[in-house]
Short mmCIF file of C-alpha atoms in Angstrom, two decimals:
data_model
loop_
_atom_site.label_atom_id
_atom_site.label_comp_id
_atom_site.label_asym_id
_atom_site.label_seq_id
_atom_site.Cartn_x
_atom_site.Cartn_y
_atom_site.Cartn_z
CA MET Q 1 -140.74 114.42 -51.74
CA THR Q 2 -137.31 115.24 -50.39
CA ASP Q 3 -134.08 113.84 -51.83
CA PHE Q 4 -130.64 113.64 -50.23
CA GLU Q 5 -127.82 114.69 -52.55
CA LEU Q 6 -124.11 115.46 -52.49
CA LEU Q 7 -123.31 118.37 -54.77
CA LYS Q 8 -119.60 117.59 -54.74
CA PRO Q 9 -119.33 113.83 -54.22
CA GLU Q 10 -115.73 113.67 -55.60
CA TYR Q 11 -114.48 114.86 -52.19
CA LEU Q 12 -115.54 111.54 -50.55
CA TRP Q 13 -112.44 109.92 -52.10
CA LEU Q 14 -110.48 111.75 -49.39
CA ILE Q 15 -112.03 109.42 -46.78
CA ILE Q 16 -109.91 106.49 -48.11
CA PRO Q 17 -106.48 107.87 -47.02
CA VAL Q 18 -107.96 108.94 -43.68
CA LEU Q 19 -109.18 105.43 -43.01
CA ILE Q 20 -105.84 103.92 -44.12
CA ILE Q 21 -104.03 106.19 -41.65
CA TYR Q 22 -106.49 105.22 -38.94
CA VAL Q 23 -105.98 101.45 -39.55
CA ILE Q 24 -102.13 101.86 -39.50
CA TYR Q 25 -102.08 103.92 -36.30
CA ASN Q 26 -104.68 101.67 -34.65
CA THR Q 27 -102.32 98.74 -34.81
CA ILE Q 28 -99.60 100.73 -33.07
CA LEU Q 29 -101.63 102.67 -30.44
CA GLU Q 30 -103.04 101.26 -27.23
CA GLY Q 31 -105.86 101.89 -24.75
CA LYS Q 32 -106.83 105.58 -24.43
CA GLU Q 33 -104.83 106.54 -27.52
CA LYS Q 34 -106.98 104.26 -29.64
CA THR Q 35 -110.12 106.05 -28.42
CA GLU Q 36 -108.58 109.43 -29.26
CA SER Q 37 -107.56 108.11 -32.70
CA PHE Q 38 -111.18 106.96 -33.33
CA ILE Q 39 -112.60 110.41 -32.36
CA PHE Q 40 -110.06 112.18 -34.54
CA THR Q 41 -110.95 109.87 -37.50
CA VAL Q 42 -114.71 110.46 -37.06
CA ILE Q 43 -114.24 114.20 -37.01
CA ALA Q 44 -111.95 114.06 -40.08
CA VAL Q 45 -114.54 111.97 -41.98
CA LEU Q 46 -117.30 114.43 -41.05
CA LEU Q 47 -115.21 117.35 -42.21
CA ILE Q 48 -114.67 115.62 -45.58
CA PHE Q 49 -118.40 114.97 -45.72
CA THR Q 50 -119.09 118.70 -45.31
CA LEU Q 51 -116.74 119.34 -48.25
CA ALA Q 52 -118.95 117.05 -50.33
CA HIS Q 53 -121.71 119.63 -49.71
CA PRO Q 54 -124.62 117.48 -48.48
CA VAL Q 55 -128.10 118.90 -49.14
CA ILE Q 56 -131.72 117.84 -49.16
CA LYS Q 57 -133.56 118.78 -52.34
CA THR Q 58 -136.97 120.05 -51.24
CA GLY Q 59 -138.31 120.85 -54.68
CA TYR Q 60 -137.90 123.48 -57.39
CA LYS Q 61 -138.20 127.27 -57.44
CA THR Q 62 -139.90 128.46 -60.62
CA ILE Q 63 -138.80 131.77 -62.08
CA TYR Q 64 -141.24 133.54 -64.35
CA LYS Q 65 -140.82 136.30 -66.92
CA LYS Q 66 -143.45 138.94 -67.48
CA ASP Q 67 -143.51 141.08 -70.61
CA ALA Q 68 -145.49 144.04 -69.21
CA GLU Q 69 -144.14 147.49 -68.45
CA ILE Q 70 -145.69 150.31 -66.46
CA MET Q 71 -144.89 154.02 -66.62
CA VAL Q 72 -146.33 156.26 -63.90
CA LEU Q 73 -146.98 159.79 -65.23
CA LEU Q 74 -146.92 162.18 -62.25
CA ASP Q 75 -148.32 165.65 -62.91
CA HIS Q 76 -146.34 168.47 -61.19
CA SER Q 77 -148.03 171.46 -62.81
CA LEU Q 78 -149.15 174.46 -60.72
CA SER Q 79 -152.71 173.13 -60.28
CA MET Q 80 -151.34 170.16 -58.28
CA ALA Q 81 -150.61 172.62 -55.39
CA VAL Q 82 -154.37 172.98 -54.78
CA ASP Q 83 -155.29 171.74 -51.28
CA ASP Q 84 -158.80 170.26 -51.92
CA ILE Q 85 -156.92 166.96 -51.25
CA LYS Q 86 -154.91 167.44 -48.04
CA PRO Q 87 -152.16 168.49 -47.65
CA SER Q 88 -152.15 169.14 -51.41
CA ARG Q 89 -152.89 167.21 -54.52
CA PHE Q 90 -149.22 166.65 -55.30
CA GLU Q 91 -148.23 165.50 -51.84
CA ALA Q 92 -151.18 163.12 -51.65
CA ALA Q 93 -150.32 161.74 -55.12
CA ARG Q 94 -146.64 161.30 -54.12
CA LYS Q 95 -147.61 159.13 -51.08
CA LYS Q 96 -150.11 157.09 -53.07
CA ILE Q 97 -147.60 156.30 -55.78
CA ILE Q 98 -145.14 154.97 -53.13
CA LYS Q 99 -147.85 152.66 -51.87
CA LEU Q 100 -148.64 151.47 -55.42
CA ILE Q 101 -145.01 150.67 -56.17
CA LYS Q 102 -144.69 148.65 -52.99
CA LYS Q 103 -147.72 146.58 -54.03
CA LEU Q 104 -146.22 145.94 -57.50
CA GLN Q 105 -142.81 144.55 -56.47
CA GLU Q 106 -142.84 141.91 -59.21
CA GLU Q 107 -143.61 144.41 -62.01
CA LYS Q 108 -141.35 146.62 -64.14
CA ILE Q 109 -142.23 150.27 -63.25
CA GLY Q 110 -140.81 153.62 -64.45
CA LEU Q 111 -141.54 157.16 -63.47
CA LEU Q 112 -142.15 160.24 -65.62
CA LEU Q 113 -142.68 163.77 -64.34
CA PHE Q 114 -144.60 166.22 -66.51
CA SER Q 115 -146.12 169.68 -66.60
CA ASP Q 116 -145.71 171.79 -69.80
CA ARG Q 117 -142.84 169.47 -70.67
CA SER Q 118 -141.99 165.90 -69.60
CA GLU Q 119 -138.97 164.10 -68.21
CA ILE Q 120 -138.36 160.37 -67.66
CA VAL Q 121 -136.76 160.04 -64.19
CA PHE Q 122 -136.67 156.26 -64.03
CA MET Q 123 -136.99 153.61 -66.74
CA PRO Q 124 -139.00 150.39 -66.07
CA TYR Q 125 -135.82 148.38 -65.53
CA ASP Q 126 -134.55 150.67 -62.74
CA LYS Q 127 -134.69 149.65 -59.08
CA LYS Q 128 -138.02 150.28 -57.37
CA GLU Q 129 -136.20 151.26 -54.18
CA ASP Q 130 -134.60 154.13 -56.07
CA ILE Q 131 -137.99 155.35 -57.29
CA VAL Q 132 -139.41 155.19 -53.72
CA ASN Q 133 -136.39 157.08 -52.29
CA PHE Q 134 -136.75 159.71 -54.97
CA LEU Q 135 -140.39 160.27 -54.28
CA LYS Q 136 -139.75 160.41 -50.54
CA ASN Q 137 -136.75 162.69 -50.49
CA SER Q 138 -136.76 164.91 -53.63
CA GLN Q 139 -137.94 168.49 -53.74
CA ILE Q 140 -140.07 168.63 -56.88
CA GLU Q 141 -141.04 172.13 -58.04
CA LEU Q 142 -144.66 172.68 -59.06
CA LYS Q 143 -144.72 174.75 -62.19
CA GLY Q 144 -146.24 175.28 -65.65
CA SER Q 145 -149.38 173.87 -67.21
CA THR Q 146 -150.46 170.35 -68.10
CA ASN Q 147 -149.21 169.04 -71.44
CA LEU Q 148 -150.75 165.55 -71.66
CA LEU Q 149 -149.83 164.93 -75.32
CA ASP Q 150 -146.12 165.47 -74.65
CA ALA Q 151 -146.27 163.21 -71.56
CA PHE Q 152 -148.04 160.36 -73.38
CA SER Q 153 -145.69 160.64 -76.42
CA THR Q 154 -142.62 160.46 -74.17
CA ALA Q 155 -143.93 157.50 -72.22
CA ASN Q 156 -144.85 155.65 -75.43
CA SER Q 157 -141.35 156.08 -76.75
CA ALA Q 158 -139.84 154.52 -73.60
CA LEU Q 159 -142.17 151.51 -73.19
CA THR Q 160 -141.19 148.34 -75.11
CA GLY Q 161 -143.19 145.51 -73.42
CA LYS Q 162 -145.90 143.33 -74.94
CA LYS Q 163 -148.33 145.03 -72.63
CA ARG Q 164 -147.64 148.77 -72.05
CA ILE Q 165 -149.56 150.37 -69.23
CA ILE Q 166 -149.61 154.07 -68.38
CA VAL Q 167 -150.78 155.20 -64.94
CA LEU Q 168 -151.80 158.88 -65.29
CA VAL Q 169 -151.71 160.60 -61.89
CA SER Q 170 -153.14 164.02 -62.51
CA ASP Q 171 -155.95 166.49 -61.96
CA GLY Q 172 -156.36 166.62 -65.67
CA GLY Q 173 -155.86 170.24 -66.73
CA ASP Q 174 -157.94 171.81 -69.59
CA GLU Q 175 -156.09 170.52 -72.65
CA ASP Q 176 -157.93 169.21 -75.73
CA ILE Q 177 -157.56 165.43 -75.30
CA SER Q 178 -158.62 164.37 -78.84
CA LYS Q 179 -154.97 164.08 -79.98
CA VAL Q 180 -154.09 162.13 -76.88
CA ILE Q 181 -156.95 159.71 -77.52
CA GLU Q 182 -155.75 159.27 -81.10
CA LEU Q 183 -152.20 158.49 -79.88
CA VAL Q 184 -153.46 155.95 -77.36
CA LYS Q 185 -155.51 154.15 -80.03
CA GLU Q 186 -152.64 154.02 -82.52
CA SER Q 187 -150.05 152.90 -79.93
CA GLN Q 188 -152.36 150.39 -78.15
CA LEU Q 189 -151.56 151.76 -74.74
CA ILE Q 190 -153.57 150.72 -71.68
CA VAL Q 191 -154.31 153.77 -69.52
CA VAL Q 192 -155.20 153.92 -65.85
CA TYR Q 193 -156.48 157.42 -64.97
CA TYR Q 194 -155.89 158.10 -61.26
CA GLY Q 195 -157.73 161.36 -60.68
CA ILE Q 196 -156.19 163.57 -57.98
CA GLY Q 197 -158.63 166.29 -56.97
CA THR Q 198 -162.31 167.00 -56.40
CA VAL Q 199 -165.14 168.00 -58.76
CA LYS Q 200 -165.67 171.09 -56.62
CA GLY Q 201 -162.01 172.01 -56.94
CA GLY Q 202 -159.99 174.65 -55.13
CA LYS Q 203 -158.10 177.86 -55.66
CA VAL Q 204 -154.59 177.63 -57.24
CA PRO Q 205 -152.13 179.21 -54.79
CA GLY Q 206 -150.98 182.71 -55.97
CA PHE Q 207 -153.55 182.86 -58.74
CA ASN Q 208 -157.14 184.02 -58.99
CA ALA Q 209 -158.23 180.76 -60.59
CA VAL Q 210 -160.08 177.59 -59.51
CA SER Q 211 -158.86 174.14 -60.62
CA LYS Q 212 -161.29 171.25 -60.78
CA LEU Q 213 -160.78 167.54 -61.42
CA ASN Q 214 -161.13 166.97 -65.20
CA LEU Q 215 -163.45 163.95 -65.55
CA ASP Q 216 -163.15 164.05 -69.36
CA LEU Q 217 -159.83 162.16 -68.99
CA GLU Q 218 -161.84 159.08 -68.13
CA LYS Q 219 -162.57 158.81 -71.85
CA ILE Q 220 -158.87 158.03 -72.49
CA SER Q 221 -158.91 155.09 -70.05
CA GLU Q 222 -162.24 153.88 -71.36
CA ILE Q 223 -161.13 153.82 -75.00
CA SER Q 224 -157.86 152.03 -74.06
CA GLY Q 225 -159.64 149.32 -72.11
CA GLY Q 226 -158.12 150.71 -68.97
CA LEU Q 227 -159.37 151.94 -65.58
CA SER Q 228 -160.45 155.27 -63.96
CA VAL Q 229 -160.02 155.51 -60.22
CA ALA Q 230 -160.62 158.40 -57.82
CA ILE Q 231 -158.43 159.02 -54.78
CA THR Q 232 -159.76 157.60 -51.49
CA LYS Q 233 -158.65 157.66 -47.86
CA ASN Q 234 -159.04 153.98 -47.08
CA GLY Q 235 -156.55 152.58 -49.61
CA SER Q 236 -159.14 150.89 -51.82
CA ASP Q 237 -157.96 153.05 -54.76
CA ILE Q 238 -154.41 151.64 -54.70
CA ARG Q 239 -155.66 148.07 -54.24
CA GLU Q 240 -157.93 148.47 -57.27
CA ILE Q 241 -155.17 149.80 -59.48
CA ALA Q 242 -152.63 147.16 -58.33
CA GLU Q 243 -155.09 144.29 -58.93
CA PHE Q 244 -155.91 145.61 -62.39
CA ILE Q 245 -152.30 145.89 -63.37
CA LYS Q 246 -151.36 142.47 -61.98
CA LYS Q 247 -154.24 140.91 -63.93
CA ILE Q 248 -152.97 142.36 -67.21
CA SER Q 249 -149.33 141.55 -66.44
CA ASP Q 250 -150.20 137.94 -65.60
CA THR Q 251 -151.44 137.42 -69.19
CA THR Q 252 -147.82 137.87 -70.34
CA LYS Q 253 -146.38 135.53 -67.66
CA LYS Q 254 -144.13 132.73 -68.99
CA GLU Q 255 -142.05 130.15 -67.15
CA LEU Q 256 -138.41 131.10 -67.60
CA LEU Q 257 -136.69 128.27 -65.67
CA LYS Q 258 -136.78 126.04 -62.65
CA ILE Q 259 -134.04 126.13 -60.00
CA PRO Q 260 -133.55 123.33 -57.51
CA ASP Q 261 -134.40 124.37 -53.97
CA TYR Q 262 -132.05 122.96 -51.34
CA THR Q 263 -131.81 122.75 -47.58
CA GLU Q 264 -128.12 122.86 -46.49
CA LEU Q 265 -126.99 120.12 -44.08
CA THR Q 266 -123.43 121.46 -43.60
CA PRO Q 267 -124.35 123.78 -40.60
CA PHE Q 268 -125.85 120.82 -38.70
CA ILE Q 269 -122.74 118.71 -39.24
CA ALA Q 270 -120.52 121.61 -38.19
CA PHE Q 271 -122.52 121.99 -34.87
CA PHE Q 272 -122.20 118.25 -34.31
CA ILE Q 273 -118.41 118.36 -34.81
CA LEU Q 274 -118.05 121.40 -32.54
CA GLY Q 275 -120.16 119.70 -29.85
CA TRP Q 276 -118.07 116.58 -30.05
CA ILE Q 277 -114.85 118.57 -29.64
CA LEU Q 278 -116.16 120.55 -26.65
CA LEU Q 279 -117.57 117.43 -24.94
CA ASN Q 280 -114.10 115.84 -25.12
CA SER Q 281 -112.39 118.99 -23.86
CA ALA Q 282 -109.84 118.61 -26.60
CA LEU Q 283 -108.42 121.97 -27.60
CA LYS Q 284 -105.30 120.32 -28.98
CA ARG Q 285 -107.39 117.94 -31.05
CA PHE Q 286 -109.42 120.89 -32.34
CA MET Q 287 -106.25 122.63 -33.54
CA THR Q 288 -105.13 119.35 -35.19
CA VAL Q 289 -108.46 118.94 -36.95
CA LEU Q 290 -108.32 122.52 -38.14
CA ILE Q 291 -104.87 122.03 -39.63
CA ILE Q 292 -106.03 118.76 -41.30
CA SER Q 293 -109.04 120.55 -42.64
CA LEU Q 294 -106.86 123.25 -44.18
CA MET Q 295 -104.63 120.60 -45.71
CA ILE Q 296 -107.64 118.76 -47.19
CA ASN Q 297 -108.86 122.00 -48.75
CA SER Q 298 -105.43 122.57 -50.26
CA PHE Q 299 -105.08 119.03 -51.59
CA SER Q 300 -108.58 119.14 -53.15
CA TYR Q 301 -107.20 121.48 -55.86
CA GLY Q 302 -104.24 119.24 -56.60
CA GLY Q 303 -105.39 118.38 -60.10
CA GLU Q 304 -105.69 122.10 -60.98
CA ILE Q 305 -102.43 123.42 -59.47
CA LYS Q 306 -100.69 123.67 -62.83
CA GLY Q 307 -103.71 125.48 -64.27
CA TYR Q 308 -103.67 128.10 -61.53
CA PHE Q 309 -99.88 128.46 -61.92
CA TYR Q 310 -100.12 129.10 -65.62
CA TYR Q 311 -103.10 131.45 -65.14
CA ILE Q 312 -101.25 133.55 -62.56
CA THR Q 313 -98.20 133.80 -64.76
CA GLY Q 314 -100.28 134.89 -67.71
CA ASP Q 315 -99.92 131.77 -69.89
CA TYR Q 316 -103.70 131.47 -70.33
CA GLU Q 317 -103.71 128.91 -73.20
CA LYS Q 318 -101.65 126.45 -71.15
CA ALA Q 319 -103.81 127.22 -68.07
CA ALA Q 320 -106.92 126.27 -70.10
CA GLU Q 321 -105.34 123.01 -71.20
CA GLU Q 322 -104.53 122.08 -67.59
CA PHE Q 323 -107.94 123.02 -66.24
CA LEU Q 324 -109.71 121.06 -68.94
CA LYS Q 325 -107.97 117.87 -67.91
CA GLU Q 326 -110.49 117.83 -65.02
CA LYS Q 327 -114.07 117.05 -66.02
CA ASP Q 328 -115.94 118.71 -63.14
CA PRO Q 329 -117.96 121.84 -64.08
CA GLU Q 330 -115.77 124.27 -61.98
CA SER Q 331 -112.60 123.15 -63.79
CA GLN Q 332 -114.30 123.32 -67.19
CA PHE Q 333 -115.47 126.83 -66.37
CA ASN Q 334 -111.94 127.86 -65.33
CA GLY Q 335 -110.67 126.44 -68.64
CA ALA Q 336 -113.24 128.50 -70.60
CA VAL Q 337 -112.33 131.70 -68.79
CA SER Q 338 -108.66 131.05 -69.50
CA TYR Q 339 -109.44 130.80 -73.24
CA ILE Q 340 -111.31 134.12 -73.00
CA LYS Q 341 -108.21 135.67 -71.45
CA ALA Q 342 -106.15 134.18 -74.27
CA GLY Q 343 -108.44 135.77 -76.88
CA MET Q 344 -109.77 132.45 -78.03
CA CYS Q 345 -113.51 132.99 -77.57
CA ASP Q 346 -114.56 130.34 -80.16
CA LYS Q 347 -113.03 127.60 -78.05
CA SER Q 348 -114.50 129.10 -74.89
CA ILE Q 349 -118.02 129.11 -76.43
CA ASN Q 350 -117.88 125.38 -77.14
CA ILE Q 351 -116.85 124.59 -73.57
CA LEU Q 352 -119.36 126.90 -71.89
CA LYS Q 353 -122.27 125.53 -73.97
CA ASN Q 354 -121.51 122.00 -72.72
CA ILE Q 355 -121.19 122.77 -68.96
CA LYS Q 356 -124.08 121.20 -67.05
CA THR Q 357 -124.45 122.16 -63.39
CA GLU Q 358 -127.16 122.71 -60.75
CA ASN Q 359 -124.89 125.10 -58.89
CA ILE Q 360 -126.79 128.41 -59.23
CA ASP Q 361 -123.81 130.70 -58.85
CA LEU Q 362 -121.75 128.72 -61.32
CA SER Q 363 -124.61 128.55 -63.82
CA LYS Q 364 -124.90 132.36 -63.60
CA LYS Q 365 -121.19 132.80 -64.38
CA VAL Q 366 -121.37 130.32 -67.25
CA GLU Q 367 -124.30 132.06 -68.91
CA TYR Q 368 -122.78 135.56 -68.40
CA ASN Q 369 -119.41 134.54 -69.89
CA LEU Q 370 -121.17 132.75 -72.83
CA ALA Q 371 -123.07 135.97 -73.60
CA PHE Q 372 -119.78 137.94 -73.24
CA CYS Q 373 -118.07 135.64 -75.74
CA TYR Q 374 -120.91 135.96 -78.24
CA ILE Q 375 -120.59 139.77 -78.03
CA LEU Q 376 -116.81 139.64 -78.44
CA THR Q 377 -117.23 137.52 -81.56
CA GLY Q 378 -119.84 139.86 -83.04
CA LYS Q 379 -122.87 137.64 -82.33
CA TYR Q 380 -124.76 140.37 -80.53
CA LYS Q 381 -128.20 138.93 -80.95
CA LYS Q 382 -127.29 135.62 -79.26
CA GLY Q 383 -125.53 137.48 -76.43
CA LYS Q 384 -128.49 139.83 -75.98
CA ASP Q 385 -130.96 136.88 -75.73
CA ILE Q 386 -128.95 135.23 -73.01
CA LEU Q 387 -128.52 138.47 -71.06
CA GLU Q 388 -132.22 139.28 -71.32
CA LYS Q 389 -133.02 136.02 -69.46
CA LEU Q 390 -130.32 136.80 -66.87
CA THR Q 391 -131.73 140.27 -66.22
CA GLN Q 392 -135.08 138.67 -65.41
CA ILE Q 393 -133.43 136.32 -62.79
CA TYR Q 394 -130.77 138.71 -61.45
CA SER Q 395 -132.43 142.10 -61.82
CA GLU Q 396 -130.14 143.65 -59.16
CA ASP Q 397 -126.87 142.67 -60.86
CA LYS Q 398 -125.47 145.86 -62.36
CA LYS Q 399 -122.79 144.08 -64.39
CA ILE Q 400 -125.34 141.89 -66.20
CA LYS Q 401 -127.70 144.86 -66.71
CA LYS Q 402 -124.97 147.07 -68.25
CA LEU Q 403 -123.85 144.38 -70.65
CA PHE Q 404 -127.46 143.72 -71.64
CA LEU Q 405 -128.12 147.37 -72.37
CA PHE Q 406 -124.97 147.52 -74.51
CA ALA Q 407 -125.91 144.36 -76.45
CA ASN Q 408 -129.51 145.55 -76.88
CA MET Q 409 -128.30 148.94 -78.14
CA VAL Q 410 -125.99 147.32 -80.74
CA VAL Q 411 -128.77 144.93 -81.92
CA ASN Q 412 -131.21 147.83 -82.34
CA LEU Q 413 -128.63 149.89 -84.21
CA ASN Q 414 -128.08 147.04 -86.68
CA LYS Q 415 -131.77 146.73 -87.41
CA LYS Q 416 -133.19 148.36 -90.53
CA SER Q 417 -134.45 151.81 -89.62
CA GLU Q 418 -138.16 151.83 -89.08
CA LYS Q 419 -140.43 154.71 -88.42
CA LYS Q 420 -141.79 154.17 -84.93
CA LYS Q 421 -145.27 155.56 -84.22
CA THR Q 422 -144.86 157.59 -81.14
CA ILE Q 423 -147.06 160.51 -82.09
CA VAL Q 424 -150.07 160.59 -84.34
CA GLU Q 425 -149.44 162.74 -87.43
CA ILE Q 426 -151.33 165.93 -86.96
CA LYS Q 427 -151.87 168.47 -89.75
CA GLU Q 428 -151.36 171.46 -87.49
CA ASP Q 429 -147.83 172.57 -86.68
CA LYS Q 430 -146.52 170.86 -83.53
CA PRO Q 431 -145.43 173.12 -80.69
CA LYS Q 432 -141.64 173.62 -80.59
CA ARG Q 433 -141.52 172.40 -77.01
CA HIS Q 434 -143.04 169.08 -78.19
CA GLU Q 435 -140.38 168.61 -80.81
CA LYS Q 436 -137.63 169.32 -78.25
CA SER Q 437 -139.21 166.77 -75.90
CA GLN Q 438 -139.00 164.02 -78.59
CA MET Q 439 -135.31 164.70 -79.16
CA GLU Q 440 -134.62 164.45 -75.50
CA VAL Q 441 -136.54 161.15 -75.30
CA GLY Q 442 -134.46 159.72 -78.15
CA ASP Q 443 -131.26 160.65 -76.31
CA ARG Q 444 -132.52 159.10 -73.10
CA ASN Q 445 -134.17 155.91 -74.42
CA PRO Q 446 -131.62 153.07 -74.60
CA TRP Q 447 -134.09 150.96 -76.54
#
């Protein structure tokens, strides 16, 4: 069912003075001039109608939140240069990952490169376009051996979702995987092993050694309740992985909010006005209507002129008082922002919490400034919760994302220190390179 609605009906009051002027002039004018006066009045009324922002509500757009995170672990050790998969294992893996990311547009995906040490290149909250461009354009050196334990430990430290999925893209190497299996069990990771290579294998360039696909890594995915997939030419491998991940991610799916979906009527009215002007060959009338339109726009802010004056001159408290005399959401928001500028965040919070609007852009600004006020007043947890919802809706907004990361960092710092299980305790001495990797992950991980 469709519903007609005016988003700013207060502008319709401007029709009254236009009609009064028409009636006055209609008693004075005669003949052709009366016709011109009628045309002018109709156009003026239609212009005012467009200011009232007419729309047809066609339903609601539902926005969902998913609490699943995926980290792709891409092996770039020397064995990935073997060409038993053309043109090489690594180049084939690079192209396949790009296809996988494009199929998982609604998911949160990160990228980790590893050989004998690991490095997080993109976190799950980063833009997917940046990951794709990196994989397409970067020159990645193939070097070192395959250190799976370090790669899994680093990924585990970075993932924070309810469901944490690791997509291991590798030929496997010859490492003892018992410690990796223990880590996966302890951390409840879900592993997708995407085997890149053949059982027959091939010669490692520059070395007198043959590298074969390590099928033992399928045990890791099996124990985690994950999936093992071999590379194919027809694309069924990527479809299988994508469907598996989506199925798991959908189990964490929750409705975040519903946003009204509108069809704008203003463009149709504008075309009608333009057609009327052209049909009457009235360039002078067009200029007159344009001037009247500009005047109407100016007068529509008459009740807020003092507020803008005080705001521009830096008297923010008085500006807030003037803005708040008007009860529409925009004026209330301007008043709240003025209080923020005046350093009176407590007053601003009370105003922002009571603003009700279906204007999506205004609602976004209200929520962002409310979170900002909470942070300024030391209520970091409240600010972080609001910003977390906003990042789900406006994932491309860098300003929201930066403020969320800051609030999240402060909240985490204020928590009691807890020992997070990222690596299973092993009696043997850990390699020095592993300890170094953990320090680096701590520096990189904003969570």
